[in-house]
Each structure stands twice: as C-alpha cells, then as structure tokens.
mmCIF file of C-alpha atoms in Angstrom:
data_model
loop_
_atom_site.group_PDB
_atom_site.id
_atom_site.type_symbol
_atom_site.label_atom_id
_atom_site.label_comp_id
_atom_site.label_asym_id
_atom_site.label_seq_id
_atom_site.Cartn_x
_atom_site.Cartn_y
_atom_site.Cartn_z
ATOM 1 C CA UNK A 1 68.681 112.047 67.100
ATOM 2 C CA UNK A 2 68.159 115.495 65.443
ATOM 3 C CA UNK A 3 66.063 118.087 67.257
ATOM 4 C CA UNK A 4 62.234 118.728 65.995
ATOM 5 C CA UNK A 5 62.924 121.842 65.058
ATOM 6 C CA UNK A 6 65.568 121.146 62.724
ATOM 7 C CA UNK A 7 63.414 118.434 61.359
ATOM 8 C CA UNK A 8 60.318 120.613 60.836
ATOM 9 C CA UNK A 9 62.435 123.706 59.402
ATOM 10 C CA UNK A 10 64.493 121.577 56.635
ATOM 11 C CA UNK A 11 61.038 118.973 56.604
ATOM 12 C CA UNK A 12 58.608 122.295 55.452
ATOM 13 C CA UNK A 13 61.078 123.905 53.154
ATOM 14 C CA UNK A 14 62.226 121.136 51.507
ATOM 15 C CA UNK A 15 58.105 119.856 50.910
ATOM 16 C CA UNK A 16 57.823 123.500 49.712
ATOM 17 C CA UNK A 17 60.531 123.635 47.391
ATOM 18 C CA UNK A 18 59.778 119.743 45.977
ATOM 19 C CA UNK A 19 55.851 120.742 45.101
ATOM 20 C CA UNK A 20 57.425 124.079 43.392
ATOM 21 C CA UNK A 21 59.538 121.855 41.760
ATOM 22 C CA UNK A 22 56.745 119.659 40.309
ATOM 23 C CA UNK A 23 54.434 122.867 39.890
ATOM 24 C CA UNK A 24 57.553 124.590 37.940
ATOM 25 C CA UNK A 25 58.110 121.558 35.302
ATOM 26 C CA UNK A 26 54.577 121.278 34.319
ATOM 27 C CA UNK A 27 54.626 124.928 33.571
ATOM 28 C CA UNK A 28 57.882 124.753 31.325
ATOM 29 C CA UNK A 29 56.790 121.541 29.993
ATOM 30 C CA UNK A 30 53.431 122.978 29.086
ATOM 31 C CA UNK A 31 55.070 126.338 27.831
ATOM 32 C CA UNK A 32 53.090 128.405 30.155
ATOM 33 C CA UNK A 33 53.582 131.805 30.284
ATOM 34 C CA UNK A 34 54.558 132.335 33.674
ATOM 35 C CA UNK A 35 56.731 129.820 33.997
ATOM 36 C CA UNK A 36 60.131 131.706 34.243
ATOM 37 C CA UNK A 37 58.548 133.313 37.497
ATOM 38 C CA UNK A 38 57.589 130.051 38.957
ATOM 39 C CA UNK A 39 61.243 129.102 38.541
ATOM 40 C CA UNK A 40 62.252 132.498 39.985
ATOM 41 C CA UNK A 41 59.679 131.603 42.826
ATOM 42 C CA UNK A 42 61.040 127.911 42.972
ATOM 43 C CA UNK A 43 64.903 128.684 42.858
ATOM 44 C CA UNK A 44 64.688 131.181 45.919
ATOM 45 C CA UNK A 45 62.415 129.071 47.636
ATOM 46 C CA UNK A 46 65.072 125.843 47.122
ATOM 47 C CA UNK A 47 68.725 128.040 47.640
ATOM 48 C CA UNK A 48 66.671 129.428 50.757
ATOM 49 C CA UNK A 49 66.087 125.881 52.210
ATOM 50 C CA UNK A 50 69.572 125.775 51.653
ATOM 51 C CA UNK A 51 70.771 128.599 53.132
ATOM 52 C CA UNK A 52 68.706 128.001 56.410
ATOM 53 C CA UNK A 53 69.133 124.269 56.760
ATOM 54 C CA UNK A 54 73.269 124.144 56.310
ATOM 55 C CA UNK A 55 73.860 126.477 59.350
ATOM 56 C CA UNK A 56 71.489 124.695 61.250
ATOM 57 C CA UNK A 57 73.262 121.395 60.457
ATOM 58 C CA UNK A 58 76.329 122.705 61.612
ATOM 59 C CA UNK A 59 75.136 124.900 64.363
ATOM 60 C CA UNK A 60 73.966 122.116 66.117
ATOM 61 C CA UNK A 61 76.816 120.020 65.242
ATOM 62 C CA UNK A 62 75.038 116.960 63.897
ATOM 63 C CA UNK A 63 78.483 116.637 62.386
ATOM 64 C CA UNK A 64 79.726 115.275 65.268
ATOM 65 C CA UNK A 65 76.947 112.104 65.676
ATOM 66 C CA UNK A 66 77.219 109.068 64.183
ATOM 67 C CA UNK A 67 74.564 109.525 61.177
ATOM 68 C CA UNK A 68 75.951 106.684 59.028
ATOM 69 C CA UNK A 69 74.647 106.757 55.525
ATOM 70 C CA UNK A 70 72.949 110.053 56.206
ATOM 71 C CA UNK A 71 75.890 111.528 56.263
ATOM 72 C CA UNK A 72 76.285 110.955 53.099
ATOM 73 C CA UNK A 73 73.410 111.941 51.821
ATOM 74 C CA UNK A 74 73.774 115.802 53.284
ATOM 75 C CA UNK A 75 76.939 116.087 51.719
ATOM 76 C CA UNK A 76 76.061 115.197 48.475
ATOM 77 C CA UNK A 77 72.715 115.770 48.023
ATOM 78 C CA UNK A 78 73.246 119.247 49.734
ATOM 79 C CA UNK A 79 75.782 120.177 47.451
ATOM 80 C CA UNK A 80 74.301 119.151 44.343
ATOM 81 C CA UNK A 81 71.024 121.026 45.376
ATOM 82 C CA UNK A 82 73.390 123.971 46.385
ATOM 83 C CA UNK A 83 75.305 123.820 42.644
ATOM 84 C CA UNK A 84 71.497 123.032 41.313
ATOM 85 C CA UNK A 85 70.531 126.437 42.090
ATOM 86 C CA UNK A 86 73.298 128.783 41.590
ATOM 87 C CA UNK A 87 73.351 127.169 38.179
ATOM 88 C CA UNK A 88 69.429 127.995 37.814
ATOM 89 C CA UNK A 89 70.524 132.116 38.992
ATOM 90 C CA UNK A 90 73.533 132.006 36.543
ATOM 91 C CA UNK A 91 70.936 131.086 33.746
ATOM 92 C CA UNK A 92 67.895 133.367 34.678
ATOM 93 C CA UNK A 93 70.142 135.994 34.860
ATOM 94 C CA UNK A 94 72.511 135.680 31.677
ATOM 95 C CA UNK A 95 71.629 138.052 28.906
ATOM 96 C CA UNK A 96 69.226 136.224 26.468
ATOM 97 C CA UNK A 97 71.448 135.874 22.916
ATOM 98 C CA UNK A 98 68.152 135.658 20.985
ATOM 99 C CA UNK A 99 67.545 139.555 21.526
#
C-alpha cells in the first residue's frame, strides 16, 4: 500500500487546495473584491501540492506497484492539475489589455 505519510501529505494539501477552490469560485462568482488574491492564495496552495506530492510519488517508487486504475488517475489527473495551474500563473500574470 502507500505509506501514511504520503497519504496524509498529498491527503491535507489536496483538502486544502479543494476548500480554496470552492472558497475562490464563490468569490469570483460573487465579484468580490479580493478575489484575485484568493486565487493567488489558491493557485500556490494547488501547484504546491503538486510540487510536493510528484517527488514523493516517485521517491518512493509507487511507480513500481501494481496500483491498477490509480495509476491512471495520477497521471492524468496530476497533469491536468499541473497544466491547471501554470495556466492560472500565465493569466494572473499577463499584462491586463483593458489598461
């Protein structure tokens, strides 16, 4: 199986980054004004779940184990997340054209 404290690192970031998430889309749905902080706050938060849980993955070689549909998952939920988020940079950083 995977060791606990894999589980618990990738288990509190990613219940960090999914109630950001939420937190973050009321905001922008509700035109709040700090809302383009939250996402700030919510896009480090996410690319550093990222950033911790991949070399963990393959530090400890889970790789290697048969994880079946799992597997799967990692790899394509991981790099959607990871392509998610340096999307999210690219646009909070990109000159606004309506100044």
């Amino acid at each position: 199986g995977f060791p606990s404290e894999f589980l618990t690192t990738v288990g509190l970031w990613d219940l960090a980054t999914a109630i950001l998430a939420i937190i973050t889309t009321i905001a922008l749905k509700s035109k709040w004004k700090f809302a383009i902080p939250l996402v700030w706050i919510f896009n480090i938060v996410g690319f550093a779940d990222l950033v911790t849980a991949f070399p963990q993955f393959f530090g400890l070689k889970l790789y290697d184990q048969n994880l079946g549909f799992i597997w799967l998952t990692f790899i394509t939920y991981g790099l959607a997340a990871f392509l998610s988020h340096i999307y999210i940079f690219y646009r909070l950083l990109r000159p606004n054209p309506k100044n």
